[in-house]
Amino acid sequence: MSTGNGVAPRPGDPPITPELVDEHGLSPDEFAQIQRILGRDPTFTELGVFSAMWSEHCGYKNSKRLLRLLPTQAPWVIQGPGENAGVIDVGEGYALAFKIESHNHPSAVEPYQGAATGIGGILRDVFTMGARPVATLNSLHFGDLDRPRVRYLFGGVVKGIGDYGNCVGIPSTGGEVYFDRGYEENPIVNAMCLGLMRTEDLIRGTAEGVGNTLMAVGARTGRDGIHGATFASEELSEGDDEASRPQVQVGDPFTEKLLLEASLELIASGHIVGIQDMGAAGLTSSGSEMAGRSGTGVEMDVALVPVREDGMTPYEILLSESQERMLVVAAAGREDAVREILEKWELEAATIGSVTASGTFRVLEDGVVVADIPALPLTEGCPTYERPGEEGDEVCALRTMDISSHVEPPAGLRDAFLRVVGSPNVASKQWVYEQYDTTVRANSIERPGGDAGVIRIPGTNRGVAASTDCNGRHTYLNPRAGAMGAVAEAARNVACTGAVPMAITNCLNFGSPLKTHIMHQFRETVLGMRDACAYLETPVTGGNVSFYNETDGKAVYPTPVIGMIGVIGDLDTIVRHAFRDTGDVIFLLGTNTGELGGSEYLYAVHDLVAGEPPGVDLAAERALQRCILAMAAARVLRSAHDVASGGLAATLTESCLGGPRNGGGVGAAVRFEDALPDTALLFGEDQGRVVVSCAPGAVEQLQRLAADYGVPCTRIGTVTGAGSALRIETVSSALRLELDVLRERYFGAIPGIMNEAG
Amino acid sequence: MNVAVITFPGSNCDQDCVRSVELAGGSARYVWHREVSLGDSDAVIVPGGFAHGDYLRPGAIARFSPIMDAVIDFGRGGGLVVGICNGFQVLCEAGLLPGALLRNRSLRFQSHDCFMRVERSDTPYTGDYRVGQVIGMPLSHADGNYYADPDTLAALEAEGRVVFRYCDADGAVTQDANPNGSLNNIAGIANARGNVLGMMPHPDRAIEAVLGSLDGLPLFTSLVGALARAEVA
Amino acid sequence: MSRFTVEVLVTPRPGLLDPQGKAIHHALSSLGYDAVDDVRVGKAIYLEVSAATSQAAAERVEEMCRKLLANPVTEDFRVTAAATGAGS
Amino acid sequence: MSRFTVEVLVTPRPGLLDPQGKAIHHALSSLGYDAVDDVRVGKAIYLEVSAATSQAAAERVEEMCRKLLANPVTEDFRVTAAATGAGS
Ligand SMILES: Nc1ncnc2c1ncn2[C@@H]1O[C@H](COP(=O)(O)OP(=O)(O)O)[C@@H](O)[C@H]1O
Ligand SMILES: [Mg+2]
């Protein structure tokens, strides 16, 4: 392979100095490797290209080796990691494409646009696979809501997600929001998208067929977000001034909607052989990755790319991250047909180059070669590192701290109960999800508010359930147990609706991988996720790593967000989380162990993040989930709701109250015989538990099924009907919580803070 | 009998509307906004979504889409035209219905279920409801706050042109039950002749029990029934 | 033909409730700005227009306002044209 | 203390995409207004402020802009104060 024919420095480009290489985030060794690949010095344009492709964001330099440990296969996996999105078979000829992505740094700088463009990017990842987006979810982690800046970020992010997704017309079916001082400076904003297609309509991001035509489609290229990919791989620092701040990318959801419809029409037309979003690192990553995947080369002339501003250099055009753009490979001779479809959708399409046999990523400017780089080494040759890791002292001290002195609630049990239920972490996220269109396209069977959202596969009686989960406090205190817990909880949430957990996507949000305690967190997280996914048979089909979530040396909690997918074969067997009828019998499946480490109780009542977080018994978890699924299939259940943040207190409250707009809820009377302190019993976040209810006549069948699966099953009480209270007895106390009071706490908490404080 | 569902760039609920008509026993087809004729359509639905991105004001740009001249002529001539959500906004901008839809009182996009009281059952869209019936369905909008100047509002009330009003589960028309600040809790209105209807909530998302409500279906069966009767006559 | 920058200010009609203005007013008060008595929020639209004179440019844009840029039911508008680059 | 009407014009920073402006431009073109070369959309905010002088009023509002009314990352602003009722 020969490169560099005629590649010469472009007049006006800065000379390649060690400082410039360093500014591009490349080490001297990496630069030497680039020289070896090219057989010469790179041009400025080429340096920019390598810098973007070998950034953490595109090149996964510090994570790739560990990520290889994750299980990725199962008979139902059609496409594993490596494509724009993972794809699984969901039955009746349908395939589901899904993926989660972070937009943390852009959201910290400009919450509204940062979050909006995050949604835009993940939608494109899914519809470029040929799938129509049918649902989105979002996982958000912020600092404490008593800080005005946090309220500004929270409000802006939610509005940004809503305005973008609503305009494109994709229902939001779920997500999660956490508030903890661990995210004070660095919010975590992860967006997930699910898309459906007929299995045969799957298309991949490849540039096949020498002579085929490369077309730039959609919005024009501006100077936005140049080096966003590198930016996403650096920490924010207090001194970030405007000059050094890359320009914010502005989303245009209307153009996205047109691009979505046009792309699906293009894919269905057969006029194109490949399509990819110009996401991080724009034209550079889309062009070189498509070539790399298919072993071909591409050649393009940046002078042919439609631009929004005058005087853009090849460097800028190649690295721009302007939103709502696609790179399309049209079959030779079909360019006009492609253009016709795009014109109908009022979109621009420009022929910018072609697929070649050279194996190189070759870029011209008005016919003059400005870059010529072997495609595969560029996309796959990024050096990878496995850095040493060791648990940090600070977290070790917190984890091993004796929390027994904090078991007593200072102002009594009732006060603690109301504080936990009214803590923004446990309280209803209605304020969030009612800003998202949850019902557009009339397939939302279970909307946000329960354990997992469920979307119908149009024209069938099947559904896809999805949930995102990560308790960052648990993963902070013990990354391995926390990661296992996140997978277990996500699967349990999906199973509670009656859907079989199938596969996950994940978004790993961490601090700087160059620090040993962060690397320790990362490694432990991957190992925990590996074990849980293997055991629960939910392989990993893709995901995203976001490092450098740090400000002034302080990193976010390690936050591996799990996006779990489940399939429900018969929507008539769906189970919801709210108690239903007076007289129904309530059971606890699983065992109370009273684990208060890392709990919401300790945070909300004692302002403490400490202790060993709940452990995960994978065998018990698997048995529990299979048992729930069997009960759902046998239509034994009137309700099912898992136990997580806030413990039994939160679960029982939510099952009594139901959704925000269904009237007063129903009361319940429960009694626990466990020999545990009251707080440990009611607020412990022990894994592997679900509260279910059934009609009196179904009690025996339910108990038999639990016994069949070896799942501990304790009869704890009954549903007592409308307008009353939640009554809880333990061996030492009795509590009566009026539903009105619970309603006010649970539904009023977040609106109260957001409306009053402004 | 054929219902035209207009698709603007940015329409999101055109499929839901076609499906609703079909479930009600009628037939419907899509009409792209750049067409200039409604062909042999017997009724028109302007669906929800974000036509032209809702940029400037919802409905402002869509109102000038090429097909809209035909829709306006059709409505002025007594043809059945219903606008749902964004479609309601388009019809107001186009002058087929009076008033305007302002930003929600909360200043937020709102997506949740609401209750409405049916005020008229003698329109082509509400024949299968009862007057006073309380119906529940989703709403989903940022600009649903109905406004008209005092004279217009008085005329709407005097002429009985308020078709749906936001209410609570028991049918009481209260400010608490008003989701967006609409004057007089107005959720849907008709033109003077009664052939053009606009409403903010989504009957097209309440057409199957599995979706949580069937209360939207009568709107479409009423429409299909009215067209069938017109065909016979 | 010269180039003009035409500024269009679109404001809610007096008497109309302006929730956005009210919200900003509320936020300013809670930041301690007590000297603010009222806030109204509208749109500022800037058009680059080619025309023979600034008056012609303004007239053209006024027509656009009546047709599209402002909603006569709820909004008033004001148009000012200046030669492009002349500052404003 | 006198009363001033302070006009704040908030506009998207140059170089940033302005989807709304783009859409309006497109709509005006299809209505046949070919003489329009560019459209940008911002906000116009009017505040009634009590202050000793118009300069004091403007300074106060500039502070509000930096704090709340404009987003420094994406928007520029311009403030003009006039005695209330003086027209503008
Ligand atoms: N950011 C969000 N977007 C949409 N829905 C959300 C969001 N946050 C929470 N929800 C919904 O609120 C409900 C409760 O959330 P959460 O307490 O995280 O549930 P769980 O503990 O079962 O995972 C879920 O249905 C969830 O989907
Ligand atoms: Mg749950």
Short mmCIF file of C-alpha atoms in Angstrom, two decimals, chain A residues 22-338:
data_model
loop_
_atom_site.label_atom_id
_atom_site.label_comp_id
_atom_site.label_asym_id
_atom_site.label_seq_id
_atom_site.Cartn_x
_atom_site.Cartn_y
_atom_site.Cartn_z
CA ASP A 22 0.77 17.32 22.25
CA GLU A 23 -2.10 19.78 21.81
CA HIS A 24 -3.77 17.15 19.67
CA GLY A 25 -3.70 14.75 22.59
CA LEU A 26 -1.20 12.38 20.97
CA SER A 27 1.80 11.01 22.86
CA PRO A 28 5.29 10.94 21.29
CA ASP A 29 4.97 7.16 20.90
CA GLU A 30 1.63 7.51 19.19
CA PHE A 31 3.09 10.12 16.89
CA ALA A 32 5.95 7.78 16.01
CA GLN A 33 3.40 5.14 15.16
CA ILE A 34 1.62 7.58 12.87
CA GLN A 35 4.91 8.29 11.13
CA ARG A 36 5.40 4.56 10.68
CA ILE A 37 1.91 4.09 9.25
CA LEU A 38 2.37 6.92 6.77
CA GLY A 39 6.07 6.41 6.11
CA ARG A 40 6.42 10.17 6.51
CA ASP A 41 5.31 13.07 8.67
CA PRO A 42 1.56 13.75 8.70
CA THR A 43 0.20 17.01 7.31
CA PHE A 44 -1.72 19.28 9.67
CA THR A 45 -4.96 17.91 8.26
CA GLU A 46 -3.80 14.34 8.80
CA LEU A 47 -2.72 15.14 12.33
CA GLY A 48 -6.24 16.39 13.05
CA VAL A 49 -7.70 13.22 11.55
CA PHE A 50 -5.48 10.93 13.64
CA SER A 51 -6.07 13.01 16.73
CA ALA A 52 -9.82 12.57 16.41
CA MET A 53 -9.77 8.90 15.48
CA TRP A 54 -7.25 8.05 18.14
CA SER A 55 -8.98 10.06 20.81
CA GLU A 56 -10.45 8.20 23.71
CA HIS A 57 -13.90 8.86 22.32
CA CYS A 58 -13.37 7.19 18.93
CA GLY A 59 -10.38 4.98 19.63
CA TYR A 60 -11.29 3.50 23.02
CA LYS A 61 -7.57 3.43 23.83
CA ASN A 62 -7.93 2.87 27.53
CA SER A 63 -10.99 0.68 27.52
CA LYS A 64 -10.83 -1.63 24.52
CA ARG A 65 -8.81 -4.39 26.12
CA LEU A 66 -11.11 -4.70 29.09
CA LEU A 67 -14.27 -4.40 27.02
CA ARG A 68 -13.21 -7.53 25.15
CA LEU A 69 -14.03 -9.46 28.32
CA LEU A 70 -17.75 -8.80 27.97
CA PRO A 71 -20.06 -11.53 26.69
CA THR A 72 -21.48 -10.47 23.33
CA GLN A 73 -23.14 -13.51 21.89
CA ALA A 74 -26.43 -15.33 21.99
CA PRO A 75 -28.56 -16.97 19.31
CA TRP A 76 -30.82 -13.90 19.22
CA VAL A 77 -27.98 -11.41 18.73
CA ILE A 78 -27.91 -10.30 15.08
CA GLN A 79 -25.35 -7.56 15.46
CA GLY A 80 -22.98 -7.22 18.38
CA PRO A 81 -20.60 -4.37 19.26
CA GLY A 82 -18.82 -2.50 16.47
CA GLU A 83 -21.68 -1.13 14.42
CA ASN A 84 -23.72 2.04 14.87
CA ALA A 85 -26.07 0.05 17.10
CA GLY A 86 -26.55 -3.50 18.33
CA VAL A 87 -29.38 -5.57 16.87
CA ILE A 88 -31.35 -8.48 18.32
CA ASP A 89 -34.12 -10.68 17.01
CA VAL A 90 -37.38 -9.88 18.79
CA GLY A 91 -39.59 -12.39 16.99
CA GLU A 92 -42.21 -12.48 14.24
CA GLY A 93 -39.63 -11.31 11.73
CA TYR A 94 -38.73 -8.15 13.63
CA ALA A 95 -35.32 -6.99 14.74
CA LEU A 96 -34.60 -4.32 17.31
CA ALA A 97 -31.64 -1.95 17.01
CA PHE A 98 -30.67 -0.17 20.21
CA LYS A 99 -27.83 1.80 21.67
CA ILE A 100 -27.01 4.24 24.44
CA GLU A 101 -24.64 7.22 24.24
CA SER A 102 -23.31 9.91 26.53
CA HIS A 103 -23.43 13.65 25.96
CA ASN A 104 -21.99 14.65 29.31
CA HIS A 105 -19.48 17.33 28.40
CA PRO A 106 -21.69 19.21 25.94
CA SER A 107 -24.50 19.16 28.50
CA ALA A 108 -22.25 20.61 31.20
CA VAL A 109 -21.37 23.51 28.91
CA GLU A 110 -24.84 24.12 27.47
CA PRO A 111 -27.45 21.82 29.00
CA TYR A 112 -30.24 22.45 26.52
CA GLN A 113 -28.29 22.00 23.30
CA GLY A 114 -25.98 19.40 24.81
CA ALA A 115 -28.83 17.11 25.75
CA ALA A 116 -30.79 17.83 22.57
CA THR A 117 -27.90 16.92 20.30
CA GLY A 118 -27.34 13.81 22.42
CA ILE A 119 -30.81 12.62 21.50
CA GLY A 120 -30.20 13.55 17.87
CA GLY A 121 -27.02 11.49 17.69
CA ILE A 122 -28.49 8.36 19.21
CA LEU A 123 -31.53 8.51 16.93
CA ARG A 124 -29.22 8.64 13.91
CA ASP A 125 -27.20 5.68 15.17
CA VAL A 126 -30.39 3.66 15.17
CA PHE A 127 -32.05 4.75 11.96
CA THR A 128 -28.84 4.34 9.97
CA MET A 129 -29.21 0.63 10.72
CA GLY A 130 -32.47 0.69 8.78
CA ALA A 131 -34.61 0.69 11.92
CA ARG A 132 -37.39 3.18 12.67
CA PRO A 133 -36.83 4.68 16.13
CA VAL A 134 -39.78 3.71 18.33
CA ALA A 135 -38.70 4.79 21.79
CA THR A 136 -36.06 6.69 23.70
CA LEU A 137 -34.89 6.49 27.30
CA ASN A 138 -32.56 8.75 29.22
CA SER A 139 -30.34 8.26 32.23
CA LEU A 140 -29.47 11.45 34.08
CA HIS A 141 -27.24 12.06 37.08
CA PHE A 142 -26.88 15.52 38.59
CA GLY A 143 -25.60 17.15 41.78
CA ASP A 144 -27.99 17.99 44.61
CA LEU A 145 -31.06 19.99 43.63
CA ASP A 146 -30.53 22.59 46.33
CA ARG A 147 -27.83 24.13 44.14
CA PRO A 148 -29.12 26.73 41.66
CA ARG A 149 -26.65 25.64 39.00
CA VAL A 150 -27.83 22.06 39.31
CA ARG A 151 -31.43 23.16 38.85
CA TYR A 152 -30.35 25.10 35.78
CA LEU A 153 -28.58 22.06 34.34
CA PHE A 154 -31.42 19.69 35.23
CA GLY A 155 -34.10 21.98 33.80
CA GLY A 156 -32.12 22.64 30.63
CA VAL A 157 -31.24 19.01 30.01
CA VAL A 158 -34.82 17.81 30.45
CA LYS A 159 -36.15 20.54 28.19
CA GLY A 160 -33.47 19.81 25.61
CA ILE A 161 -34.28 16.10 25.54
CA GLY A 162 -37.99 16.82 25.39
CA ASP A 163 -37.94 19.48 22.70
CA TYR A 164 -35.76 17.39 20.42
CA GLY A 165 -37.43 14.00 20.84
CA ASN A 166 -40.92 15.47 20.83
CA CYS A 167 -40.32 17.29 17.57
CA VAL A 168 -38.94 14.20 15.86
CA GLY A 169 -41.94 12.31 17.19
CA ILE A 170 -40.31 9.50 19.17
CA PRO A 171 -42.01 8.57 22.45
CA SER A 172 -39.94 8.49 25.60
CA THR A 173 -40.73 5.35 27.54
CA GLY A 174 -38.45 5.61 30.50
CA GLY A 175 -35.21 6.49 32.14
CA GLU A 176 -33.85 7.45 35.52
CA VAL A 177 -32.69 10.55 37.37
CA TYR A 178 -30.31 10.65 40.32
CA PHE A 179 -29.15 13.56 42.39
CA ASP A 180 -26.00 13.25 44.46
CA ARG A 181 -23.13 15.60 45.25
CA GLY A 182 -20.86 13.17 43.40
CA TYR A 183 -22.15 14.75 40.18
CA GLU A 184 -21.99 18.36 41.31
CA GLU A 185 -19.77 19.69 38.51
CA ASN A 186 -20.20 16.95 35.95
CA PRO A 187 -23.72 15.89 35.06
CA ILE A 188 -24.17 12.54 33.35
CA VAL A 189 -26.52 12.71 30.39
CA ASN A 190 -27.01 9.41 28.59
CA ALA A 191 -29.60 8.86 25.88
CA MET A 192 -30.80 5.54 24.57
CA CYS A 193 -32.84 4.75 21.48
CA LEU A 194 -34.73 1.66 20.33
CA GLY A 195 -35.61 1.11 16.69
CA LEU A 196 -37.60 -1.59 14.95
CA MET A 197 -37.19 -3.06 11.49
CA ARG A 198 -38.01 -6.16 9.53
CA THR A 199 -34.98 -8.40 9.95
CA GLU A 200 -34.22 -8.32 6.23
CA ASP A 201 -34.02 -4.51 6.17
CA LEU A 202 -30.85 -4.38 8.28
CA ILE A 203 -28.15 -2.28 6.64
CA ARG A 204 -24.64 -1.66 7.93
CA GLY A 205 -22.28 1.28 7.84
CA THR A 206 -20.05 0.06 5.04
CA ALA A 207 -18.51 1.54 1.93
CA GLU A 208 -18.62 -1.37 -0.45
CA GLY A 209 -18.27 -1.60 -4.19
CA VAL A 210 -15.38 0.25 -5.80
CA GLY A 211 -16.76 3.06 -7.92
CA ASN A 212 -19.81 3.68 -5.76
CA THR A 213 -20.52 7.28 -4.89
CA LEU A 214 -20.03 9.06 -1.61
CA MET A 215 -22.71 11.62 -0.82
CA ALA A 216 -22.99 14.12 2.01
CA VAL A 217 -26.63 14.40 3.01
CA GLY A 218 -28.60 16.66 5.31
CA ALA A 219 -27.46 19.79 7.09
CA ARG A 220 -24.56 21.88 5.92
CA THR A 221 -21.19 21.67 7.57
CA GLY A 222 -20.27 24.52 9.89
CA ARG A 223 -17.50 25.15 12.35
CA ASP A 224 -19.46 23.62 15.23
CA GLY A 225 -17.90 21.26 17.67
CA ILE A 226 -14.58 20.98 15.88
CA HIS A 227 -12.58 18.57 17.95
CA GLY A 228 -15.58 17.64 19.98
CA ALA A 229 -14.28 14.10 20.05
CA THR A 230 -11.01 15.22 21.54
CA PHE A 231 -12.86 17.62 23.81
CA ALA A 232 -15.01 14.82 25.15
CA SER A 233 -11.80 13.13 26.12
CA GLU A 234 -10.42 15.91 28.27
CA GLU A 235 -11.44 17.09 31.66
CA LEU A 236 -13.22 20.36 32.16
CA SER A 237 -11.30 22.81 34.26
CA GLU A 238 -12.38 25.88 36.14
CA GLY A 239 -10.41 28.14 33.82
CA ASP A 240 -12.22 27.04 30.66
CA ASP A 241 -12.72 30.35 28.95
CA GLU A 242 -14.70 31.01 25.85
CA ALA A 243 -11.73 31.16 23.52
CA SER A 244 -10.65 27.63 24.37
CA ARG A 245 -14.20 26.36 24.47
CA PRO A 246 -15.20 24.61 21.28
CA GLN A 247 -18.33 25.99 19.78
CA VAL A 248 -21.59 24.57 20.95
CA GLN A 249 -23.48 22.40 18.50
CA VAL A 250 -27.05 23.44 17.96
CA GLY A 251 -29.62 20.77 17.22
CA ASP A 252 -32.28 21.06 14.55
CA PRO A 253 -34.83 18.34 15.29
CA PHE A 254 -36.90 19.27 12.28
CA THR A 255 -34.03 18.51 9.93
CA GLU A 256 -33.48 15.31 11.90
CA LYS A 257 -37.06 14.25 11.30
CA LEU A 258 -36.62 14.81 7.57
CA LEU A 259 -33.32 12.96 7.63
CA LEU A 260 -34.97 10.07 9.44
CA GLU A 261 -37.76 9.73 6.90
CA ALA A 262 -35.41 10.22 3.98
CA SER A 263 -32.88 7.69 5.29
CA LEU A 264 -35.50 5.00 5.81
CA GLU A 265 -36.85 5.67 2.34
CA LEU A 266 -33.33 5.51 0.87
CA ILE A 267 -32.59 2.23 2.60
CA ALA A 268 -35.87 0.73 1.45
CA SER A 269 -35.24 1.94 -2.12
CA GLY A 270 -32.13 -0.18 -2.59
CA HIS A 271 -30.31 2.76 -4.15
CA ILE A 272 -27.69 2.87 -1.44
CA VAL A 273 -25.20 0.32 -0.10
CA GLY A 274 -24.20 2.01 3.15
CA ILE A 275 -25.08 4.92 5.39
CA GLN A 276 -23.56 6.35 8.52
CA ASP A 277 -24.12 9.28 10.82
CA MET A 278 -21.44 11.96 10.79
CA GLY A 279 -21.24 11.91 14.56
CA ALA A 280 -18.16 12.40 16.68
CA ALA A 281 -15.28 13.43 14.38
CA GLY A 282 -17.79 13.95 11.58
CA LEU A 283 -16.76 13.19 8.05
CA THR A 284 -13.47 11.73 9.26
CA SER A 285 -14.91 8.95 11.36
CA SER A 286 -17.83 8.16 9.08
CA GLY A 287 -15.65 8.05 5.96
CA SER A 288 -12.76 6.08 7.41
CA GLU A 289 -14.92 3.68 9.44
CA MET A 290 -17.09 2.81 6.47
CA ALA A 291 -13.97 2.13 4.42
CA GLY A 292 -12.30 0.28 7.28
CA ARG A 293 -15.28 -2.05 7.83
CA SER A 294 -15.44 -3.09 4.21
CA GLY A 295 -11.73 -3.20 3.42
CA THR A 296 -12.06 -0.58 0.71
CA GLY A 297 -10.86 2.98 0.48
CA VAL A 298 -12.63 6.29 0.05
CA GLU A 299 -11.67 9.43 -1.75
CA MET A 300 -13.46 12.71 -1.22
CA ASP A 301 -12.97 16.35 -2.10
CA VAL A 302 -13.82 18.73 0.72
CA ALA A 303 -14.48 21.50 -1.78
CA LEU A 304 -17.62 19.58 -2.75
CA VAL A 305 -19.01 19.44 0.80
CA PRO A 306 -21.82 21.96 1.32
CA VAL A 307 -20.68 24.36 4.01
CA ARG A 308 -22.43 26.92 6.14
CA GLU A 309 -19.53 29.32 6.49
CA ASP A 310 -16.91 30.75 4.17
CA GLY A 311 -13.25 29.91 4.23
CA MET A 312 -13.42 26.58 5.99
CA THR A 313 -10.20 24.57 5.81
CA PRO A 314 -10.03 20.84 5.05
CA TYR A 315 -9.11 20.34 8.70
CA GLU A 316 -12.32 22.05 9.79
CA ILE A 317 -14.54 20.35 7.25
CA LEU A 318 -13.21 16.92 8.13
CA LEU A 319 -13.57 17.41 11.87
CA SER A 320 -16.75 19.48 12.11
CA GLU A 321 -19.44 17.92 14.24
CA SER A 322 -22.34 19.84 12.80
CA GLN A 323 -25.48 17.90 13.55
CA GLU A 324 -28.03 16.18 11.32
CA ARG A 325 -25.63 15.04 8.60
CA MET A 326 -25.17 11.62 7.01
CA LEU A 327 -22.61 10.04 4.78
CA VAL A 328 -24.27 7.85 2.18
CA VAL A 329 -22.71 5.40 -0.25
CA ALA A 330 -24.94 5.37 -3.32
CA ALA A 331 -24.77 2.56 -5.84
CA ALA A 332 -23.02 3.86 -8.94
CA GLY A 333 -25.58 5.18 -11.38
CA ARG A 334 -28.29 5.66 -8.76
CA GLU A 335 -27.17 9.12 -7.63
CA ASP A 336 -30.09 10.88 -9.27
CA ALA A 337 -32.60 8.52 -7.70
CA VAL A 338 -30.98 9.20 -4.33
#
